[in-house]
């Protein structure tokens, strides 16, 4: 009669082992990234898109001047500078080549490895290790779910594992989409290790069935979107921090100083993308996630209506989700209407993320409400 | 350079519906005009009360104040999550009481500041009411403006297209009118609202962004409306039923009821509900031993007043039962020991199941059995009996050190632990009676061997009461379940608001509203000058891509005239401001291209 028999101890044990192995592999990836950053500091030069221009010329030359359609679009930059974007279509082949040159102040750095080949190798090893870590990590989550035949996010330990997974996965998906985000590797791996570290030490709970309050399809919907939002907010947070750092760095350089903020090495900042790139990235992520976060809260409210009879009761978790939501709305508002770009908006984004973090760790651990379930 | 602007040379109708801003044509303020966002104003205009009132209204509906109010709202919501709040069910009410007991100096201050009722406090309400007034003051005019924009044509091309944030130009030998017509056709194909007149094409796309933004902000009113309706017209009631019991949903048979202005005891939905059986399962091994795994109430019910036509249903934690306008939620469960009490003569004076209320996670339950109709006691006087004690679903072998507590929430080793009192239960005192407590003011505890008489009974055991008061038989136990009967209208409105908010946000955040202009003019020296310009929110580079694609497509109809041998190296770009170097310019007096729309392909700087 008792459902305890519904736990498969071997699978549950396997899950723990996989999670620990993933942590080891992530740690190795972290070291590899550190090596990448260290080696890459030698001879880092800002490379411009010369080669791209070259390849365009090649393409056009190969096609011959006949039948080439080419347009150069001038784009006014924010600070009065201009950017051009050239699009060339070779008739008959349907291929278009786009190049964009950028204004001098907006050059993205070459990445962690700089121009060093050894560093690049270390970076590649780091990425491969991260992929391996992700596979082990995913295995850990799946076996945990299989051990109890349910969605593996019923308590904070499981939630944290899934959250860390979504962070790594998002990063690797961006890499796979050939976005220039390898600089994200180190901060992502560190954040993932921290999350998993907290999960396996203070939040750990044995694999088990769920309390009746969690027997609902909304568990899969509400909690998985919450996990995804968390991972994305985290990524935007990293981008915001780096924006602030790079922005200070650029100001310090303009003021004739030679180091980054807090005495950090200029070489690190030089290799990172431009401040405006970070700024745009964090805005894009936050804007992308905000509707999903709205959906998460709505789904939570629908679930609360089914479980407790009221869709909104100002339970601490609900309250902090609301506070987080309003904080992000503030940020979007500030950017969309008050024209707050740059640092002021970045501080709002940081405040909003602080609300999110408190909602996750703070409310679950320090505040009791209806969202407290077995094993936190 | 002639100071041409986007505003001055427009036909009057289309553009001024967009904004009241002066004809300032730098890219930023021009980009702003793609939104119907209100224009900020700085000081009071005019004098006197009216001027100030208008100024205050402007301030209230300004973006700055909206931002401050939003920020305040999130700050104001915080204390309610850290301080226990009234009005969130009885459990929280208990927390408020104990918090007040612990903080005797702070409590009155908090009370004054309404910190125990944050979400209905004056200050919290003030913030969100102001926010919604601000929102209305912002959204309603924007909606009208937007309707105006939809009815008007896209604003005609500014005379100086190079001032626009994205720009491209080239020379062609094709006929100017044909190029304009082709551009018009291509823009339409791309889903732009395009208009061809006066030798240029004006096109605009992405109106859904504004629709989304307005829908999102309007949906906030739907959410608020749903909330308000619920707080005016909802009601909740509580009912506890032992297995086998049923009740009709009327105020006399409910345990408690709290209504609102538009939902009173007269509005209760008529239905009959009976608890057939209750199933509970718990984890019996591992670290989470005792954790609940399943609660199911099997019920029978009939809607309306006819109790003969019943249906069966299951009520579980996430699956309330809906009857008429009410939803019935399972909120608790426990045990009801069944006892039989006989008086000294052996006559049955009491028999039945009495719910004992759970006190901890292992279902240590306390309760009382009141025998009002005991009759004549051993001393020859009319008396009543009262039993009080605990029911333990899994009793320990010994109570030493712990007292009577249960070890597990399920019935592994059930035991009933009782004391007994005789005297006046106080039923007729006129004071409201709590059926779970014994008022022992007019009762005396029966003694045995100079100690209070007490019994530990297993099912089936009989307790011989002291002093000839008869016996109590512990026949067994049933389970009970408690239900919350809730009537809450307005949920659908709030849900619609939520869905609309999400859709609106998607439109508002993922779509771009943008304009593209194309102008082809015959040059005096022969040939045609083609210019394209685009305008969008500065956040995105997409408009440049879009313009480039359009230009590439347009070159089918307007192929660039070959003037240079090395078109690929042509990275000469046109400065969008007026500071173009003289050697890069064409004839500055060219009639309709006043500010040097240098075609990129014509210039090669080696
Ligand atoms: C109830 C609280 C409010 C919330 C949660 C909220 C939320 C938002 C969000 C998330 C956006 C971003 C959409 C975008 O970037 O396009 C936005 C944009 C905007 N909001 Fe609000 N808002 C609120 C109140 C207000 C008020 C009071 C006003 C007017 C005074 C207002 C006017 C605007 C305007 C003009 C935009 C930008 C429209 C555009 O981009 O064209 N909102 N709002």
PDB file of C-alpha atoms in Angstrom, chain A residues 117-337:
ATOM      1  CA  UNK A 117      46.764  29.255 -29.801  1.00  0.00           C
ATOM      2  CA  UNK A 118      47.564  27.497 -26.569  1.00  0.00           C
ATOM      3  CA  UNK A 119      44.866  29.472 -24.836  1.00  0.00           C
ATOM      4  CA  UNK A 120      42.445  28.637 -27.603  1.00  0.00           C
ATOM      5  CA  UNK A 121      43.209  24.961 -27.126  1.00  0.00           C
ATOM      6  CA  UNK A 122      42.572  25.282 -23.400  1.00  0.00           C
ATOM      7  CA  UNK A 123      39.300  27.005 -24.183  1.00  0.00           C
ATOM      8  CA  UNK A 124      38.262  24.224 -26.520  1.00  0.00           C
ATOM      9  CA  UNK A 125      39.120  21.641 -23.885  1.00  0.00           C
ATOM     10  CA  UNK A 126      37.062  23.630 -21.388  1.00  0.00           C
ATOM     11  CA  UNK A 127      34.072  23.642 -23.705  1.00  0.00           C
ATOM     12  CA  UNK A 128      34.379  19.911 -24.347  1.00  0.00           C
ATOM     13  CA  UNK A 129      34.555  19.280 -20.630  1.00  0.00           C
ATOM     14  CA  UNK A 130      31.505  21.442 -20.136  1.00  0.00           C
ATOM     15  CA  UNK A 131      29.633  19.362 -22.698  1.00  0.00           C
ATOM     16  CA  UNK A 132      30.680  16.179 -20.901  1.00  0.00           C
ATOM     17  CA  UNK A 133      29.645  17.719 -17.593  1.00  0.00           C
ATOM     18  CA  UNK A 134      26.274  18.611 -19.062  1.00  0.00           C
ATOM     19  CA  UNK A 135      25.720  15.047 -20.251  1.00  0.00           C
ATOM     20  CA  UNK A 136      26.507  13.620 -16.802  1.00  0.00           C
ATOM     21  CA  UNK A 137      24.423  16.326 -15.193  1.00  0.00           C
ATOM     22  CA  UNK A 138      21.479  15.584 -17.487  1.00  0.00           C
ATOM     23  CA  UNK A 139      21.878  11.872 -16.760  1.00  0.00           C
ATOM     24  CA  UNK A 140      21.731  12.660 -13.065  1.00  0.00           C
ATOM     25  CA  UNK A 141      18.503  14.580 -13.462  1.00  0.00           C
ATOM     26  CA  UNK A 142      16.867  11.973 -15.690  1.00  0.00           C
ATOM     27  CA  UNK A 143      17.796   9.060 -13.434  1.00  0.00           C
ATOM     28  CA  UNK A 144      16.521  10.979 -10.442  1.00  0.00           C
ATOM     29  CA  UNK A 145      13.208  11.444 -12.218  1.00  0.00           C
ATOM     30  CA  UNK A 146      13.094   7.804 -13.297  1.00  0.00           C
ATOM     31  CA  UNK A 147      13.881   6.581  -9.785  1.00  0.00           C
ATOM     32  CA  UNK A 148      10.544   7.971  -8.626  1.00  0.00           C
ATOM     33  CA  UNK A 149       8.670   8.057 -11.961  1.00  0.00           C
ATOM     34  CA  UNK A 150       7.861  11.721 -11.770  1.00  0.00           C
ATOM     35  CA  UNK A 151       9.203  15.112 -12.865  1.00  0.00           C
ATOM     36  CA  UNK A 152      12.457  15.614 -11.031  1.00  0.00           C
ATOM     37  CA  UNK A 153      11.736  18.993  -9.534  1.00  0.00           C
ATOM     38  CA  UNK A 154       9.793  18.454  -6.378  1.00  0.00           C
ATOM     39  CA  UNK A 155      12.155  20.014  -3.866  1.00  0.00           C
ATOM     40  CA  UNK A 156      14.890  22.567  -3.726  1.00  0.00           C
ATOM     41  CA  UNK A 157      17.689  20.098  -4.340  1.00  0.00           C
ATOM     42  CA  UNK A 158      16.080  18.897  -7.543  1.00  0.00           C
ATOM     43  CA  UNK A 159      15.099  22.404  -8.498  1.00  0.00           C
ATOM     44  CA  UNK A 160      18.701  23.595  -8.082  1.00  0.00           C
ATOM     45  CA  UNK A 161      20.092  20.755 -10.178  1.00  0.00           C
ATOM     46  CA  UNK A 162      17.670  21.521 -12.974  1.00  0.00           C
ATOM     47  CA  UNK A 163      18.361  25.228 -12.688  1.00  0.00           C
ATOM     48  CA  UNK A 164      22.116  24.705 -13.029  1.00  0.00           C
ATOM     49  CA  UNK A 165      21.467  22.395 -15.956  1.00  0.00           C
ATOM     50  CA  UNK A 166      19.428  25.019 -17.760  1.00  0.00           C
ATOM     51  CA  UNK A 167      22.221  27.555 -17.294  1.00  0.00           C
ATOM     52  CA  UNK A 168      24.862  25.305 -18.849  1.00  0.00           C
ATOM     53  CA  UNK A 169      22.518  24.193 -21.589  1.00  0.00           C
ATOM     54  CA  UNK A 170      21.625  27.776 -22.513  1.00  0.00           C
ATOM     55  CA  UNK A 171      25.302  28.655 -22.737  1.00  0.00           C
ATOM     56  CA  UNK A 172      26.136  25.668 -24.919  1.00  0.00           C
ATOM     57  CA  UNK A 173      23.156  26.297 -27.179  1.00  0.00           C
ATOM     58  CA  UNK A 174      24.424  29.830 -27.765  1.00  0.00           C
ATOM     59  CA  UNK A 175      27.867  28.452 -28.542  1.00  0.00           C
ATOM     60  CA  UNK A 176      26.399  25.889 -30.905  1.00  0.00           C
ATOM     61  CA  UNK A 177      24.506  28.682 -32.636  1.00  0.00           C
ATOM     62  CA  UNK A 178      27.935  30.181 -33.354  1.00  0.00           C
ATOM     63  CA  UNK A 179      27.406  33.156 -31.125  1.00  0.00           C
ATOM     64  CA  UNK A 180      30.520  34.763 -29.780  1.00  0.00           C
ATOM     65  CA  UNK A 181      29.958  33.790 -26.152  1.00  0.00           C
ATOM     66  CA  UNK A 182      32.923  31.712 -25.092  1.00  0.00           C
ATOM     67  CA  UNK A 183      33.839  34.428 -22.627  1.00  0.00           C
ATOM     68  CA  UNK A 184      30.672  33.352 -20.792  1.00  0.00           C
ATOM     69  CA  UNK A 185      32.197  29.939 -20.105  1.00  0.00           C
ATOM     70  CA  UNK A 186      34.056  30.791 -16.930  1.00  0.00           C
ATOM     71  CA  UNK A 187      31.273  32.728 -15.190  1.00  0.00           C
ATOM     72  CA  UNK A 188      28.715  30.091 -16.193  1.00  0.00           C
ATOM     73  CA  UNK A 189      30.780  27.186 -14.916  1.00  0.00           C
ATOM     74  CA  UNK A 190      31.501  28.994 -11.661  1.00  0.00           C
ATOM     75  CA  UNK A 191      27.819  29.814 -11.162  1.00  0.00           C
ATOM     76  CA  UNK A 192      26.860  26.222 -11.958  1.00  0.00           C
ATOM     77  CA  UNK A 193      29.392  24.845  -9.508  1.00  0.00           C
ATOM     78  CA  UNK A 194      28.172  27.190  -6.788  1.00  0.00           C
ATOM     79  CA  UNK A 195      24.566  26.200  -7.390  1.00  0.00           C
ATOM     80  CA  UNK A 196      25.348  22.488  -7.411  1.00  0.00           C
ATOM     81  CA  UNK A 197      27.583  22.889  -4.376  1.00  0.00           C
ATOM     82  CA  UNK A 198      24.798  24.463  -2.351  1.00  0.00           C
ATOM     83  CA  UNK A 199      22.346  21.886  -3.692  1.00  0.00           C
ATOM     84  CA  UNK A 200      24.402  18.826  -2.758  1.00  0.00           C
ATOM     85  CA  UNK A 201      25.482  20.086   0.651  1.00  0.00           C
ATOM     86  CA  UNK A 202      22.790  22.122   2.352  1.00  0.00           C
ATOM     87  CA  UNK A 203      19.749  21.357   0.226  1.00  0.00           C
ATOM     88  CA  UNK A 204      20.170  17.652  -0.394  1.00  0.00           C
ATOM     89  CA  UNK A 205      17.055  15.517  -0.029  1.00  0.00           C
ATOM     90  CA  UNK A 206      16.699  11.831  -0.753  1.00  0.00           C
ATOM     91  CA  UNK A 207      14.843  10.840  -3.852  1.00  0.00           C
ATOM     92  CA  UNK A 208      11.221  10.289  -2.951  1.00  0.00           C
ATOM     93  CA  UNK A 209       7.611  10.643  -3.908  1.00  0.00           C
ATOM     94  CA  UNK A 210       5.855  13.973  -3.594  1.00  0.00           C
ATOM     95  CA  UNK A 211       3.423  15.344  -1.061  1.00  0.00           C
ATOM     96  CA  UNK A 212      -0.113  15.506  -2.449  1.00  0.00           C
ATOM     97  CA  UNK A 213       0.115  19.266  -2.836  1.00  0.00           C
ATOM     98  CA  UNK A 214       2.585  18.694  -5.667  1.00  0.00           C
ATOM     99  CA  UNK A 215       0.518  16.089  -7.511  1.00  0.00           C
ATOM    100  CA  UNK A 216      -0.400  18.315 -10.387  1.00  0.00           C
ATOM    101  CA  UNK A 217       0.497  18.806 -14.025  1.00  0.00           C
ATOM    102  CA  UNK A 218       1.263  22.392 -13.078  1.00  0.00           C
ATOM    103  CA  UNK A 219       4.380  21.109 -11.382  1.00  0.00           C
ATOM    104  CA  UNK A 220       5.835  20.328 -14.790  1.00  0.00           C
ATOM    105  CA  UNK A 221       4.691  23.612 -16.313  1.00  0.00           C
ATOM    106  CA  UNK A 222       5.079  26.159 -13.573  1.00  0.00           C
ATOM    107  CA  UNK A 223       8.302  24.824 -12.126  1.00  0.00           C
ATOM    108  CA  UNK A 224      10.062  24.178 -15.398  1.00  0.00           C
ATOM    109  CA  UNK A 225       9.379  27.666 -16.680  1.00  0.00           C
ATOM    110  CA  UNK A 226      10.531  29.042 -13.338  1.00  0.00           C
ATOM    111  CA  UNK A 227      13.747  27.075 -13.695  1.00  0.00           C
ATOM    112  CA  UNK A 228      14.283  28.361 -17.196  1.00  0.00           C
ATOM    113  CA  UNK A 229      13.615  31.942 -16.156  1.00  0.00           C
ATOM    114  CA  UNK A 230      16.070  31.535 -13.321  1.00  0.00           C
ATOM    115  CA  UNK A 231      18.830  30.335 -15.626  1.00  0.00           C
ATOM    116  CA  UNK A 232      18.218  33.151 -18.070  1.00  0.00           C
ATOM    117  CA  UNK A 233      18.025  35.849 -15.407  1.00  0.00           C
ATOM    118  CA  UNK A 234      21.301  34.539 -14.102  1.00  0.00           C
ATOM    119  CA  UNK A 235      22.889  34.857 -17.541  1.00  0.00           C
ATOM    120  CA  UNK A 236      21.549  38.392 -17.905  1.00  0.00           C
ATOM    121  CA  UNK A 237      22.954  39.148 -14.476  1.00  0.00           C
ATOM    122  CA  UNK A 238      26.416  38.035 -15.543  1.00  0.00           C
ATOM    123  CA  UNK A 239      26.135  40.153 -18.682  1.00  0.00           C
ATOM    124  CA  UNK A 240      25.055  43.143 -16.594  1.00  0.00           C
ATOM    125  CA  UNK A 241      27.982  42.776 -14.218  1.00  0.00           C
ATOM    126  CA  UNK A 242      30.399  42.483 -17.113  1.00  0.00           C
ATOM    127  CA  UNK A 243      28.790  45.496 -18.721  1.00  0.00           C
ATOM    128  CA  UNK A 244      29.413  47.552 -15.604  1.00  0.00           C
ATOM    129  CA  UNK A 245      32.987  46.302 -15.418  1.00  0.00           C
ATOM    130  CA  UNK A 246      33.747  46.905 -19.056  1.00  0.00           C
ATOM    131  CA  UNK A 247      32.096  50.296 -18.972  1.00  0.00           C
ATOM    132  CA  UNK A 248      34.236  51.361 -16.005  1.00  0.00           C
ATOM    133  CA  UNK A 249      37.244  49.945 -17.774  1.00  0.00           C
ATOM    134  CA  UNK A 250      36.567  51.953 -20.898  1.00  0.00           C
ATOM    135  CA  UNK A 251      36.082  55.090 -18.822  1.00  0.00           C
ATOM    136  CA  UNK A 252      39.294  54.428 -16.921  1.00  0.00           C
ATOM    137  CA  UNK A 253      41.223  53.920 -20.108  1.00  0.00           C
ATOM    138  CA  UNK A 254      39.759  57.107 -21.505  1.00  0.00           C
ATOM    139  CA  UNK A 255      40.910  58.831 -18.318  1.00  0.00           C
ATOM    140  CA  UNK A 256      44.431  57.618 -18.903  1.00  0.00           C
ATOM    141  CA  UNK A 257      44.493  54.773 -16.383  1.00  0.00           C
ATOM    142  CA  UNK A 258      45.899  51.402 -17.309  1.00  0.00           C
ATOM    143  CA  UNK A 259      43.935  48.911 -15.234  1.00  0.00           C
ATOM    144  CA  UNK A 260      40.340  47.837 -14.964  1.00  0.00           C
ATOM    145  CA  UNK A 261      38.130  48.488 -11.941  1.00  0.00           C
ATOM    146  CA  UNK A 262      39.395  47.054  -8.622  1.00  0.00           C
ATOM    147  CA  UNK A 263      42.865  46.750 -10.045  1.00  0.00           C
ATOM    148  CA  UNK A 264      41.893  44.033 -12.502  1.00  0.00           C
ATOM    149  CA  UNK A 265      44.107  43.426 -15.446  1.00  0.00           C
ATOM    150  CA  UNK A 266      43.420  45.424 -18.558  1.00  0.00           C
ATOM    151  CA  UNK A 267      44.119  42.410 -20.698  1.00  0.00           C
ATOM    152  CA  UNK A 268      41.066  40.608 -19.354  1.00  0.00           C
ATOM    153  CA  UNK A 269      38.757  43.479 -20.123  1.00  0.00           C
ATOM    154  CA  UNK A 270      40.293  44.034 -23.518  1.00  0.00           C
ATOM    155  CA  UNK A 271      39.487  40.505 -24.554  1.00  0.00           C
ATOM    156  CA  UNK A 272      35.843  40.805 -23.539  1.00  0.00           C
ATOM    157  CA  UNK A 273      33.141  42.092 -25.858  1.00  0.00           C
ATOM    158  CA  UNK A 274      32.362  45.800 -25.914  1.00  0.00           C
ATOM    159  CA  UNK A 275      30.327  47.349 -23.123  1.00  0.00           C
ATOM    160  CA  UNK A 276      27.496  48.069 -25.530  1.00  0.00           C
ATOM    161  CA  UNK A 277      27.434  44.391 -26.509  1.00  0.00           C
ATOM    162  CA  UNK A 278      26.998  43.369 -22.875  1.00  0.00           C
ATOM    163  CA  UNK A 279      24.384  46.037 -22.380  1.00  0.00           C
ATOM    164  CA  UNK A 280      22.398  44.858 -25.360  1.00  0.00           C
ATOM    165  CA  UNK A 281      22.773  41.227 -24.371  1.00  0.00           C
ATOM    166  CA  UNK A 282      21.486  41.729 -20.871  1.00  0.00           C
ATOM    167  CA  UNK A 283      18.578  43.788 -22.152  1.00  0.00           C
ATOM    168  CA  UNK A 284      17.698  41.168 -24.740  1.00  0.00           C
ATOM    169  CA  UNK A 285      17.771  38.320 -22.265  1.00  0.00           C
ATOM    170  CA  UNK A 286      15.720  40.190 -19.706  1.00  0.00           C
ATOM    171  CA  UNK A 287      13.195  41.305 -22.290  1.00  0.00           C
ATOM    172  CA  UNK A 288      12.977  37.780 -23.637  1.00  0.00           C
ATOM    173  CA  UNK A 289      12.429  36.262 -20.224  1.00  0.00           C
ATOM    174  CA  UNK A 290       9.987  38.802 -18.854  1.00  0.00           C
ATOM    175  CA  UNK A 291       6.921  37.426 -20.692  1.00  0.00           C
ATOM    176  CA  UNK A 292       7.919  33.927 -19.623  1.00  0.00           C
ATOM    177  CA  UNK A 293       8.255  35.053 -16.039  1.00  0.00           C
ATOM    178  CA  UNK A 294       4.801  36.605 -16.349  1.00  0.00           C
ATOM    179  CA  UNK A 295       3.596  33.245 -17.605  1.00  0.00           C
ATOM    180  CA  UNK A 296       5.289  31.465 -14.706  1.00  0.00           C
ATOM    181  CA  UNK A 297       3.483  33.643 -12.191  1.00  0.00           C
ATOM    182  CA  UNK A 298       0.179  33.225 -14.012  1.00  0.00           C
ATOM    183  CA  UNK A 299       0.613  29.455 -14.081  1.00  0.00           C
ATOM    184  CA  UNK A 300       1.451  29.539 -10.382  1.00  0.00           C
ATOM    185  CA  UNK A 301      -1.714  31.493  -9.713  1.00  0.00           C
ATOM    186  CA  UNK A 302      -3.799  28.973 -11.647  1.00  0.00           C
ATOM    187  CA  UNK A 303      -2.237  26.167  -9.666  1.00  0.00           C
ATOM    188  CA  UNK A 304      -2.796  27.985  -6.384  1.00  0.00           C
ATOM    189  CA  UNK A 305      -6.434  28.348  -7.328  1.00  0.00           C
ATOM    190  CA  UNK A 306      -6.714  24.593  -7.798  1.00  0.00           C
ATOM    191  CA  UNK A 307      -4.725  23.731  -4.691  1.00  0.00           C
ATOM    192  CA  UNK A 308      -5.690  26.322  -2.132  1.00  0.00           C
ATOM    193  CA  UNK A 309      -8.867  27.918  -3.466  1.00  0.00           C
ATOM    194  CA  UNK A 310      -7.392  31.359  -4.059  1.00  0.00           C
ATOM    195  CA  UNK A 311      -5.176  32.291  -6.916  1.00  0.00           C
ATOM    196  CA  UNK A 312      -3.414  34.999  -5.022  1.00  0.00           C
ATOM    197  CA  UNK A 313      -2.949  35.119  -1.278  1.00  0.00           C
ATOM    198  CA  UNK A 314       0.214  37.154  -0.790  1.00  0.00           C
ATOM    199  CA  UNK A 315       2.047  34.094   0.392  1.00  0.00           C
ATOM    200  CA  UNK A 316       5.737  35.077   0.764  1.00  0.00           C
ATOM    201  CA  UNK A 317       6.678  33.236  -2.403  1.00  0.00           C
ATOM    202  CA  UNK A 318       3.917  34.926  -4.341  1.00  0.00           C
ATOM    203  CA  UNK A 319       4.874  38.263  -2.872  1.00  0.00           C
ATOM    204  CA  UNK A 320       8.502  37.953  -3.877  1.00  0.00           C
ATOM    205  CA  UNK A 321       7.608  36.723  -7.354  1.00  0.00           C
ATOM    206  CA  UNK A 322       5.494  39.827  -7.629  1.00  0.00           C
ATOM    207  CA  UNK A 323       8.295  42.047  -6.304  1.00  0.00           C
ATOM    208  CA  UNK A 324      10.685  40.472  -8.815  1.00  0.00           C
ATOM    209  CA  UNK A 325       8.189  40.953 -11.602  1.00  0.00           C
ATOM    210  CA  UNK A 326       7.618  44.595 -10.771  1.00  0.00           C
ATOM    211  CA  UNK A 327      11.366  45.167 -10.472  1.00  0.00           C
ATOM    212  CA  UNK A 328      11.967  43.775 -13.949  1.00  0.00           C
ATOM    213  CA  UNK A 329       8.991  45.781 -15.241  1.00  0.00           C
ATOM    214  CA  UNK A 330      10.697  48.840 -13.742  1.00  0.00           C
ATOM    215  CA  UNK A 331      13.864  48.005 -15.617  1.00  0.00           C
ATOM    216  CA  UNK A 332      12.092  47.499 -18.949  1.00  0.00           C
ATOM    217  CA  UNK A 333      10.099  50.647 -18.392  1.00  0.00           C
ATOM    218  CA  UNK A 334      13.182  52.624 -17.607  1.00  0.00           C
ATOM    219  CA  UNK A 335      14.794  51.503 -20.819  1.00  0.00           C
ATOM    220  CA  UNK A 336      11.714  51.738 -23.034  1.00  0.00           C
ATOM    221  CA  UNK A 337      10.315  55.030 -21.909  1.00  0.00           C
TER     222      UNK A 337
END
